[in-house]
XYZ file of C-alpha atoms in Angstrom:
721
model
C 36.202 27.655 44.615
C 33.716 29.333 42.832
C 29.620 29.713 43.557
C 27.247 27.320 42.235
C 23.408 26.515 41.442
C 21.917 23.425 40.675
C 19.160 23.701 37.766
C 16.492 20.761 37.961
C 13.078 19.436 37.415
C 10.427 16.995 38.082
C 10.195 16.174 34.718
C 10.890 16.183 30.941
C 10.407 18.951 28.541
C 10.050 21.385 31.127
C 12.297 24.148 29.325
C 15.085 24.136 31.558
C 17.912 24.175 29.085
C 16.604 27.481 28.427
C 16.562 28.864 32.232
C 20.035 27.540 32.505
C 21.081 29.072 29.261
C 19.664 32.512 30.551
C 21.003 32.072 34.062
C 24.692 31.372 32.434
C 23.980 34.412 30.455
C 23.686 36.393 33.416
C 26.627 35.062 35.488
C 28.466 35.955 32.906
C 27.829 39.375 32.928
C 28.862 39.225 36.498
C 32.250 37.228 36.534
C 35.060 36.600 34.547
C 34.965 32.706 34.861
C 31.855 30.907 34.408
C 32.042 26.695 34.234
C 29.110 24.468 33.554
C 28.640 21.097 34.677
C 26.542 17.940 33.856
C 26.126 15.280 36.420
C 24.795 13.037 34.205
C 24.782 12.476 30.800
C 23.558 10.203 28.005
C 26.792 7.805 26.233
C 30.767 8.358 26.957
C 30.864 11.182 29.899
C 34.754 10.549 29.737
C 34.930 11.122 25.934
C 31.818 12.736 24.819
C 30.999 10.406 21.974
C 29.528 12.066 18.978
C 27.116 9.642 18.650
C 25.512 10.722 21.948
C 26.520 14.185 22.884
C 24.437 15.713 25.468
C 22.730 18.790 23.369
C 21.889 20.759 26.436
C 26.060 20.635 27.619
C 26.772 21.088 23.913
C 24.423 24.427 24.483
C 26.441 25.585 27.471
C 29.596 25.029 26.398
C 28.847 26.692 23.034
C 28.071 29.849 25.163
C 31.539 32.630 24.866
C 32.018 33.028 28.360
C 32.596 29.053 28.925
C 36.243 27.916 28.776
C 36.227 24.324 29.071
C 35.666 21.872 26.835
C 32.676 19.693 27.061
C 34.780 16.357 28.315
C 35.604 18.488 31.412
C 32.042 19.254 32.164
C 30.597 15.984 32.324
C 30.103 13.387 35.286
C 28.682 10.437 34.892
C 26.402 8.088 32.234
C 22.728 6.757 33.053
C 24.121 3.942 32.678
C 26.899 4.038 35.638
C 24.189 4.871 37.694
C 22.290 2.449 37.317
C 25.018 0.120 38.204
C 26.699 1.702 41.206
C 24.242 4.919 42.546
C 27.055 5.466 45.326
C 29.388 5.020 43.230
C 28.517 7.555 40.279
C 28.033 9.923 43.076
C 31.440 9.809 44.411
C 32.786 10.532 40.534
C 30.273 12.914 40.006
C 31.466 14.688 42.930
C 35.253 15.026 42.236
C 34.310 15.516 38.725
C 32.291 18.635 39.538
C 35.387 19.821 41.994
C 38.014 19.804 38.584
C 35.979 22.746 37.121
C 35.216 24.119 40.529
C 38.598 24.904 41.176
C 38.765 26.993 37.432
C 35.597 28.661 38.251
C 33.930 31.545 39.707
C 30.595 30.636 39.414
C 29.147 27.237 37.869
C 26.271 26.406 36.943
C 24.612 22.593 36.844
C 22.339 21.025 34.835
C 20.368 17.836 36.144
C 19.174 14.858 34.459
C 16.888 14.783 31.473
C 14.289 11.511 32.733
C 15.741 9.613 29.865
C 14.510 6.616 31.284
C 14.342 6.570 35.320
C 10.913 7.024 36.895
C 10.559 10.721 37.983
C 10.356 10.630 41.734
C 13.287 8.527 41.599
C 15.142 10.595 39.101
C 14.666 13.603 41.272
C 15.722 12.201 44.706
C 19.026 11.733 42.642
C 19.325 14.547 41.817
C 18.257 16.648 45.229
C 21.074 14.480 46.748
C 23.532 15.118 44.236
C 23.224 19.124 44.873
C 23.355 18.359 48.710
C 26.842 16.699 47.835
C 28.049 19.355 45.834
C 26.663 22.121 48.378
C 24.673 23.645 45.454
C 21.453 25.485 46.214
C 18.518 24.194 43.655
C 17.066 26.547 41.466
C 13.785 24.243 40.654
C 12.215 24.808 37.042
C 8.348 23.662 36.773
C 6.348 23.087 33.935
C 3.942 25.250 33.319
C 2.103 24.252 30.135
C -1.596 23.652 30.605
C -1.554 23.965 34.042
C -3.198 25.984 36.620
C -1.422 28.146 39.495
C -2.663 25.348 41.419
C -1.450 22.825 39.403
C 1.833 24.216 39.722
C 1.893 25.097 43.186
C 1.510 21.131 44.004
C 4.301 20.537 41.439
C 6.279 22.822 43.422
C 5.449 21.848 46.639
C 6.393 18.048 46.146
C 9.621 19.121 44.500
C 10.390 21.256 47.337
C 9.487 17.909 50.130
C 12.052 16.115 47.897
C 14.985 18.947 48.363
C 14.879 18.861 52.039
C 14.595 15.256 52.523
C 17.540 14.518 50.647
C 19.201 17.705 52.698
C 19.453 20.109 49.919
C 18.446 24.035 49.982
C 16.013 25.774 47.863
C 17.169 28.401 46.278
C 14.373 29.740 43.677
C 11.852 28.471 41.931
C 11.024 29.302 37.977
C 7.422 28.187 36.167
C 8.089 28.064 32.820
C 6.508 27.253 29.526
C 3.098 29.131 31.375
C 0.177 29.020 29.681
C -2.123 31.338 31.910
C -2.205 34.276 31.280
C -1.696 35.679 34.507
C 1.461 34.930 35.134
C 1.058 37.089 38.220
C -1.144 34.742 40.065
C 1.699 31.931 39.113
C 3.777 33.987 41.059
C 1.559 34.026 43.949
C 0.224 30.666 44.091
C 4.097 29.558 44.082
C 5.660 31.999 46.814
C 7.786 30.703 49.804
C 9.240 33.194 52.424
C 12.741 33.665 51.154
C 12.549 31.852 48.197
C 12.598 34.079 44.887
C 9.787 33.009 42.193
C 9.407 33.807 38.385
C 7.272 32.587 35.371
C 8.222 32.702 32.203
C 5.566 32.383 29.507
C 5.224 29.478 26.772
C 7.522 30.944 23.757
C 6.299 28.611 21.141
C 9.942 29.255 19.430
C 11.565 27.396 21.648
C 9.684 23.906 21.216
C 9.857 24.245 17.238
C 11.524 21.478 15.197
C 13.600 22.860 12.397
C 13.109 22.134 8.842
C 16.346 19.633 9.626
C 14.563 17.748 12.460
C 11.789 17.045 9.903
C 13.538 15.367 7.434
C 14.023 11.899 9.017
C 10.614 11.785 10.805
C 9.295 12.004 7.123
C 11.626 10.179 5.164
C 12.397 13.624 3.019
C 14.883 14.879 0.825
C 15.974 18.692 -0.412
C 15.393 18.673 -3.841
C 15.020 22.507 -4.142
C 16.569 25.606 -1.976
C 19.503 26.380 0.277
C 20.429 23.905 3.056
C 21.522 26.558 5.457
C 17.894 27.287 5.462
C 16.845 23.712 6.932
C 18.032 25.651 10.147
C 14.688 27.449 9.928
C 12.326 26.729 13.066
C 9.002 25.339 11.825
C 5.925 26.882 14.307
C 2.745 25.167 12.039
C 2.168 22.620 9.640
C -0.825 23.504 7.206
C -2.089 21.127 4.086
C -2.741 23.133 1.140
C -5.661 21.438 -0.151
C -7.713 24.020 -1.375
C -7.600 26.403 -3.922
C -4.428 29.228 -4.312
C -6.293 31.987 -2.801
C -7.734 30.314 -0.257
C -3.983 28.749 0.538
C -2.518 32.501 0.622
C -5.056 33.506 2.920
C -4.129 31.127 5.668
C -0.187 31.312 5.749
C 1.551 32.144 9.025
C 4.945 32.731 10.023
C 7.060 29.822 9.868
C 4.300 27.338 8.709
C 5.136 24.433 6.653
C 2.902 24.323 3.173
C 2.343 20.456 2.640
C 0.906 19.637 -0.921
C 1.869 17.231 -3.904
C 4.395 17.532 -6.499
C 1.282 17.505 -8.825
C 0.399 20.982 -7.018
C 2.809 23.617 -9.127
C 1.045 25.975 -8.602
C 0.828 26.173 -4.829
C 4.080 25.859 -4.859
C 5.109 28.967 -6.673
C 2.447 30.790 -4.877
C 3.637 30.177 -1.571
C 7.231 30.943 -3.324
C 5.742 34.418 -4.516
C 3.930 34.802 -0.839
C 7.380 34.245 0.863
C 9.385 36.973 -1.430
C 6.951 39.183 -1.135
C 6.462 41.934 1.960
C 2.876 41.799 2.365
C 2.822 38.154 3.223
C 4.521 36.219 5.778
C 7.372 34.069 5.454
C 7.179 30.244 5.496
C 9.512 27.965 6.587
C 9.309 25.305 3.705
C 7.130 23.148 1.210
C 6.998 19.347 1.590
C 5.825 17.795 -1.295
C 3.999 14.620 -0.238
C 2.848 11.643 -1.910
C 6.079 10.820 -3.727
C 5.026 12.786 -6.602
C 7.840 14.710 -8.664
C 7.410 18.719 -9.435
C 7.569 18.826 -13.327
C 10.671 19.867 -14.936
C 9.370 23.006 -16.615
C 8.694 24.174 -12.400
C 11.862 22.286 -11.373
C 14.112 24.446 -14.064
C 12.469 27.671 -12.637
C 13.073 27.304 -9.352
C 16.804 26.797 -10.558
C 17.013 29.625 -12.885
C 15.511 32.278 -10.258
C 17.594 31.043 -7.958
C 14.992 30.019 -4.992
C 16.253 29.724 -1.515
C 13.220 28.506 0.072
C 13.715 24.577 1.057
C 11.407 22.398 -0.545
C 11.488 18.931 0.751
C 9.699 15.707 -1.105
C 8.551 12.340 0.564
C 6.756 9.436 -0.355
C 4.318 9.601 2.428
C 0.151 9.938 2.310
C -1.268 13.426 3.087
C -1.716 11.862 6.546
C 1.024 10.395 7.164
C 3.004 13.219 6.516
C 1.349 15.673 8.392
C 1.581 12.891 11.602
C 4.793 12.664 11.560
C 5.462 16.129 11.193
C 3.365 17.717 14.092
C 4.543 14.745 16.012
C 7.835 16.010 16.342
C 9.276 18.046 18.818
C 12.152 20.399 18.771
C 14.880 21.362 20.868
C 17.275 24.603 21.796
C 20.548 23.852 20.515
C 23.833 25.617 20.283
C 23.470 26.105 16.410
C 19.873 27.114 16.589
C 21.030 31.153 17.060
C 17.375 32.035 16.699
C 16.052 30.259 19.523
C 18.915 31.197 21.931
C 18.038 34.944 21.267
C 14.509 34.228 22.045
C 15.514 32.748 25.305
C 17.817 35.029 26.340
C 15.646 38.111 25.515
C 12.650 35.733 27.847
C 14.652 35.285 30.532
C 16.028 38.824 30.194
C 12.214 40.466 30.528
C 11.028 38.412 33.432
C 13.571 36.835 35.640
C 15.820 39.742 37.745
C 18.983 38.642 37.173
C 20.454 41.197 39.589
C 17.969 40.153 42.452
C 18.829 36.879 41.635
C 22.118 36.290 41.761
C 22.537 39.171 44.421
C 20.700 36.153 46.383
C 23.259 33.405 44.815
C 25.957 35.700 46.886
C 28.012 35.935 43.610
C 30.375 39.271 43.487
C 30.778 41.472 40.811
C 34.472 40.971 39.676
C 36.259 44.708 38.991
C 37.410 43.001 35.967
C 35.652 43.580 32.276
C 36.318 41.005 30.322
C 35.047 41.287 26.431
C 32.361 39.860 26.393
C 30.892 41.256 29.927
C 31.646 44.909 27.966
C 29.639 43.691 25.172
C 26.644 42.311 27.670
C 27.421 45.350 29.047
C 26.254 47.668 25.558
C 23.295 45.335 24.740
C 21.765 45.836 28.563
C 22.374 49.521 28.172
C 20.711 49.915 25.095
C 17.671 47.101 25.922
C 17.230 49.324 28.991
C 15.832 52.684 27.298
C 15.701 51.526 23.490
C 15.778 54.026 20.977
C 15.292 54.176 17.089
C 17.955 53.567 14.944
C 17.943 53.589 11.411
C 20.155 51.388 8.923
C 20.299 52.425 5.272
C 21.721 49.632 4.181
C 18.597 47.642 4.407
C 19.196 44.844 1.665
C 21.873 43.709 2.908
C 22.215 40.307 4.399
C 24.940 41.262 7.102
C 22.955 43.988 8.439
C 19.210 41.790 8.068
C 20.872 39.035 10.417
C 21.654 42.019 12.206
C 18.715 43.594 12.756
C 16.926 39.883 13.025
C 19.114 39.535 16.349
C 18.619 43.179 17.403
C 14.934 42.781 17.702
C 14.617 39.135 18.883
C 16.957 40.703 21.899
C 14.701 44.222 22.606
C 17.780 46.053 21.613
C 16.211 49.013 19.598
C 13.716 49.827 17.310
C 14.523 49.912 13.419
C 14.151 51.462 10.361
C 15.550 49.619 7.355
C 15.776 51.974 3.981
C 15.577 50.478 0.578
C 13.102 49.030 -1.769
C 10.610 46.829 0.505
C 10.201 44.092 -1.704
C 14.229 43.290 -2.096
C 14.127 43.680 1.444
C 12.050 40.817 2.109
C 13.035 38.721 -0.572
C 16.686 39.183 0.517
C 15.325 38.491 4.107
C 13.453 35.289 3.152
C 16.758 34.201 1.073
C 18.990 34.633 4.531
C 16.560 33.495 6.439
C 16.360 36.590 8.672
C 13.241 37.354 10.580
C 12.739 41.527 10.014
C 8.973 41.496 10.671
C 9.387 43.722 13.889
C 11.200 46.515 11.683
C 9.807 49.505 9.692
C 10.879 49.273 6.055
C 10.603 52.696 3.712
C 12.090 53.384 0.377
C 13.490 56.702 0.154
C 12.052 56.918 -3.689
C 8.636 56.474 -2.982
C 8.361 57.373 0.691
C 6.090 60.295 1.436
C 8.985 62.189 3.622
C 11.365 62.372 0.901
C 9.741 65.938 -0.690
C 9.957 67.084 2.942
C 13.610 66.095 2.952
C 14.584 67.250 -0.221
C 13.356 70.791 0.927
C 14.648 70.560 4.049
C 18.222 69.812 2.235
C 17.658 72.539 -0.244
C 16.812 75.118 2.652
C 19.857 74.244 4.706
C 22.347 73.875 1.518
C 21.160 76.693 -0.923
C 23.834 78.919 0.451
C 26.297 76.110 -1.357
C 24.962 76.609 -4.768
C 22.379 73.368 -4.219
C 19.034 73.347 -6.227
C 15.945 72.085 -6.038
C 16.431 68.864 -8.423
C 19.988 68.822 -6.349
C 18.108 68.464 -2.909
C 15.901 65.910 -4.234
C 18.562 63.432 -5.790
C 20.061 63.977 -2.261
C 17.204 63.645 -0.442
C 16.236 59.692 -2.054
C 20.005 58.611 -1.596
C 20.143 55.943 1.134
C 22.341 58.259 3.448
C 21.247 61.625 2.778
C 17.777 60.369 3.775
C 18.930 58.682 7.078
C 20.949 61.402 7.925
C 17.979 63.728 7.447
C 15.570 61.401 9.536
C 17.904 61.665 12.872
C 18.028 65.220 12.227
C 14.511 66.216 12.197
C 14.242 63.561 14.851
C 12.303 61.012 12.872
C 15.660 58.434 14.650
C 17.393 58.940 17.584
C 20.783 57.772 15.349
C 21.912 56.144 11.908
C 24.687 53.247 11.436
C 25.860 52.466 7.908
C 29.152 51.678 6.152
C 28.485 48.003 5.280
C 28.300 48.495 2.214
C 29.197 52.224 1.465
C 32.459 53.974 2.414
C 33.056 56.377 5.186
C 32.765 59.392 3.071
C 28.952 58.332 2.270
C 28.226 57.863 6.058
C 29.890 60.667 7.237
C 29.635 63.621 4.559
C 25.648 64.154 5.083
C 26.541 63.679 8.470
C 28.805 66.693 8.084
C 26.477 68.393 6.123
C 23.135 68.346 7.833
C 23.749 66.970 11.122
C 27.208 69.270 12.055
C 29.357 68.959 14.539
C 29.172 69.930 18.215
C 28.919 73.286 19.471
C 32.616 73.864 20.320
C 34.031 71.171 18.509
C 36.108 71.719 15.532
C 36.263 68.512 14.309
C 34.244 64.851 13.967
C 36.614 62.014 15.206
C 36.371 58.597 16.246
C 37.442 56.387 18.562
C 37.866 51.894 18.990
C 37.165 50.234 22.171
C 39.854 47.864 22.922
C 38.573 44.991 24.590
C 41.676 43.021 26.255
C 41.699 40.365 28.678
C 40.574 42.164 32.016
C 39.806 46.115 30.930
C 38.637 47.914 28.152
C 40.739 51.214 26.893
C 39.680 53.559 24.435
C 41.983 54.866 21.629
C 41.449 57.401 19.412
C 41.827 59.334 16.503
C 42.243 55.427 14.359
C 40.072 56.000 11.551
C 39.067 59.403 10.518
C 41.582 62.287 10.727
C 44.982 61.958 9.000
C 47.221 64.632 10.587
C 44.959 66.450 13.165
C 46.373 70.361 14.571
C 47.224 70.875 17.762
C 43.423 72.597 18.327
C 42.050 69.180 16.273
C 44.258 66.764 18.900
C 42.443 68.852 21.836
C 39.182 68.330 20.515
C 39.535 64.429 20.044
C 40.634 63.840 23.874
C 37.889 65.973 24.703
C 35.169 64.390 23.326
C 37.252 60.931 23.925
C 37.331 61.531 27.170
C 33.669 61.877 27.104
C 32.977 58.692 25.199
C 34.855 56.703 27.809
C 32.808 58.344 30.735
C 29.187 57.586 28.385
C 30.731 53.803 28.385
C 31.427 53.619 32.414
C 34.886 53.747 31.691
C 36.742 56.486 33.702
C 38.499 58.655 31.660
C 42.452 59.158 32.249
C 43.987 60.509 29.242
C 47.263 60.035 27.793
C 47.997 62.244 24.766
C 50.772 59.988 23.016
C 54.063 60.641 21.601
C 57.673 59.404 20.684
C 59.011 61.504 23.760
C 57.746 61.360 27.449
C 57.627 65.113 29.793
C 60.468 66.953 28.113
C 62.261 64.173 27.099
C 62.141 64.896 23.992
C 61.751 68.102 21.185
C 60.809 68.358 17.701
C 57.556 69.829 15.693
C 55.642 66.478 16.696
C 56.223 66.817 20.381
C 55.646 70.722 20.583
C 52.312 69.906 18.475
C 51.059 66.880 21.477
C 52.675 69.456 24.252
C 50.171 72.326 22.880
C 47.359 70.235 22.559
C 47.616 69.266 26.035
C 47.633 71.882 27.524
C 44.546 72.867 25.307
C 42.793 70.222 26.893
C 43.439 71.500 30.568
C 42.517 74.757 29.909
C 38.975 73.381 28.370
C 38.406 70.217 30.918
C 40.305 71.215 33.489
C 38.449 68.481 35.413
C 40.044 66.037 33.132
C 43.068 63.873 34.203
C 45.881 64.178 31.282
C 49.317 63.569 30.664
C 51.313 64.766 27.841
C 53.531 64.147 25.776
C 53.912 60.552 27.068
C 54.825 57.417 25.532
C 52.783 54.164 25.044
C 54.996 52.281 27.508
C 54.567 54.746 30.433
C 51.251 55.378 29.938
C 50.309 51.818 30.514
C 53.008 50.144 32.296
C 53.196 51.216 35.800
C 57.041 50.126 36.283
C 57.724 52.163 33.825
C 55.579 55.240 34.590
C 57.254 55.148 38.350
C 60.476 55.938 36.450
C 59.820 58.589 33.542
C 56.697 60.517 35.077
C 57.050 59.969 39.257
C 53.677 60.656 40.718
C 51.399 61.265 37.532
C 47.685 60.306 37.998
C 47.395 58.939 34.702
C 50.551 57.465 33.820
C 50.449 53.369 33.842
C 46.914 53.638 34.499
C 45.921 55.532 31.387
C 42.278 54.787 29.661
C 41.755 57.082 26.933
C 45.033 56.508 24.444
C 44.941 59.855 21.935
C 47.351 59.084 19.195
C 49.046 61.960 17.102
C 47.802 61.000 13.808
C 46.394 58.147 11.824
C 49.028 56.750 10.795
C 49.998 55.967 14.158
C 46.655 54.904 15.624
C 45.167 52.966 13.353
C 48.756 50.795 12.915
C 48.840 50.369 16.399
C 45.114 49.361 17.391
C 45.723 46.795 14.670
C 48.750 45.538 16.214
C 47.323 45.414 19.662
C 43.913 43.944 18.196
C 45.761 40.927 16.283
C 49.195 40.585 18.932
C 47.217 40.778 22.448
C 44.288 39.544 20.586
C 41.894 42.422 22.293
C 38.467 42.943 20.831
C 38.225 46.230 18.739
C 34.647 47.169 18.841
C 34.426 50.312 16.330
C 34.982 53.082 14.756
C 32.681 55.142 16.939
C 32.151 58.586 15.509
C 32.159 61.181 17.973
C 31.692 65.224 17.636
C 28.775 65.083 15.491
C 25.376 66.712 17.141
C 23.401 63.450 17.197
C 24.662 59.706 16.783
C 25.667 58.741 13.664
C 28.133 55.801 13.018
C 30.332 54.134 10.505
C 30.845 50.256 10.051
C 33.872 48.875 8.473
C 33.258 47.281 5.262
C 34.320 43.825 6.550
C 31.773 44.416 9.712
C 30.593 41.280 10.956
C 27.283 40.401 12.135
C 28.508 40.879 15.694
C 30.310 44.234 14.510
C 26.558 45.129 13.643
C 24.986 44.363 16.603
C 27.098 46.365 18.622
C 27.301 49.481 16.946
C 23.812 49.814 16.611
C 23.997 49.182 20.508
C 26.664 51.915 20.819
C 24.938 54.261 18.766
C 21.720 53.740 20.813
C 23.318 54.545 24.221
C 24.629 58.062 22.160
C 20.842 58.200 21.755
C 20.098 58.331 25.427
C 23.314 59.995 26.950
C 22.625 62.940 24.751
C 18.917 63.048 26.061
C 20.298 63.121 29.306
C 22.265 66.366 28.451
C 19.581 68.142 27.344
C 17.342 67.157 30.165
C 20.171 68.566 32.195
C 20.707 71.552 30.365
C 16.664 72.346 30.382
C 16.650 71.585 34.268
C 19.541 73.858 35.234
C 17.973 76.607 32.986
C 14.510 76.021 34.625
C 16.864 76.688 38.252
C 17.568 80.014 37.560
C 15.616 82.702 38.351
C 13.701 84.092 35.196
C 15.140 87.530 34.887
C 18.604 85.019 34.417
C 16.851 83.274 31.687
C 16.098 86.338 28.950
C 18.951 85.465 27.165
C 18.807 82.128 26.773
C 16.831 80.693 24.005
C 14.697 77.564 25.232
C 15.912 74.126 24.136
C 14.009 72.950 21.385
C 12.443 70.423 23.435
C 10.539 72.752 25.936
C 9.687 75.213 22.804
């Protein structure tokens, strides 16, 4: 049975769902099988009646780490507790054990104070926790409360927990509005109990436009229905002239105006699409007055996506209805989920928390765990990544997620007006990114001259150099080469050649490496393998194959995978002959000569490299056979087909291609890349940049450790100069 923790609170609206989500996400980084259990839910606990589905449980079971369904994760209903509390508790315990028996860890989320007095309901939650042998993580609502007020609530709850024979594991003061978070933590301090404080995040309690539609009796009259999921951070009644309306706009606002004020509608819409104004969530036309037909035709012909809602309510009734609605953190709220996870990661030491819960790390690495690892590594030391395809909707959606999670600092290339309009159209918040237009940037002339000086020996003149400099791929590559960005990710809307050619011309390869190559991280059910080269080199020579092997091993090591390299062929050892086998054999010897510390085996067949039983027969005693982690394919045809076959037939998650061999990180996306692919590739690029800086620091340290007379023949690294 797995470890468990019971997340509960003294009152409603404490934000415990956000804390539970953060805890669940932290556990998914440490164990393979994470479960969720909700002892008391609304509606039919056995069938999960859609009309009464529990939104907190929906949120948590939607997490990728949770494999159990909604029905399996429920205990009893409120009606069951009211009818017979003792029998309900017996059912809760029995249903909980069904979940716990299938999981390494379980997050249990207490009830929501729907219709029971607080003291009675909290005591029952404490009793449930005691019967499930689950320590309690107490969430205390800190909104508009002093540290002393929060302490009183926590002490009251701690007393009730002890009275009901449960144990207090940790305390989280959530939604804290007091600016002194450390003061709240000090007030709550108690021996042996970790205490954390999370500040109020308005986005988490903001309603969406979809939430507001029913409360004002509204109907969508224009715009993209998908953008009704956009959160509303405030309401503004536009009862003033247009210049004053523009001055009062803010991000996430809903503008309320009568339908006979078309100039307000058009002015707000233009501001929403402009790079110089905040992004608006929507417009509400009150009073039952429709827009003039001419304006409606204009909106339709312009393809305006900003939601415009009509209501028959008057101005005061509309604003009262809209401001009275409180939003919830739901499974479909991507922006809220990202904000909640970011808040948890920033303010709670999850490793220390889980160590206290005594949750041991698994040695297996699932695809989700590996992706978490990428995000965590990138976020720990943020780097600056440039994205040349700034107006591509998938890139914008990925940028929104990356910025919210603090994965990297971003520069988007392209026309800022077009980028901002596209972001507004798809509901992406990119206010934290830098927008640069190569056509007008003050950097363009500098880049043109730099490119000319580097390529004039190839016959490039200054006119051609400037043409190259305004190309987004060249502009982004020059940013990386000149230290204005740490890495570049492109390819969602450009060919591989368009991404790699500028890098080969400007960044060039690492000294001693003759070829740029690629790897895929193949995330299997419980381990991650590295496949190279499956995307770039059609038929590498023995020397190039050796370069690919050494580069792939270094990439594996950089991402926490111990490199054991299999040089693949249709023959194992000396069992076969032919030019293809001889190429792999020669490449293997070159790898051993260049990197004698590296564990490498070849020629070797795939089954002997991956399967210990086959390895014991074909290559007994090998340190690589049967346990290889890096697979180097003899040609692109073999590599590309193999990675796709494993991806489809074994259900593996393929992350890549990741380019290697360049002096600075530039990575190519598939033109079919998903938002998730882009997020992962940006994280990988940031980690590659971190690794390069660490290598430079090591080189500087080694040179500075040498006696002065031995440094004479070594030029100082650029960072020292």
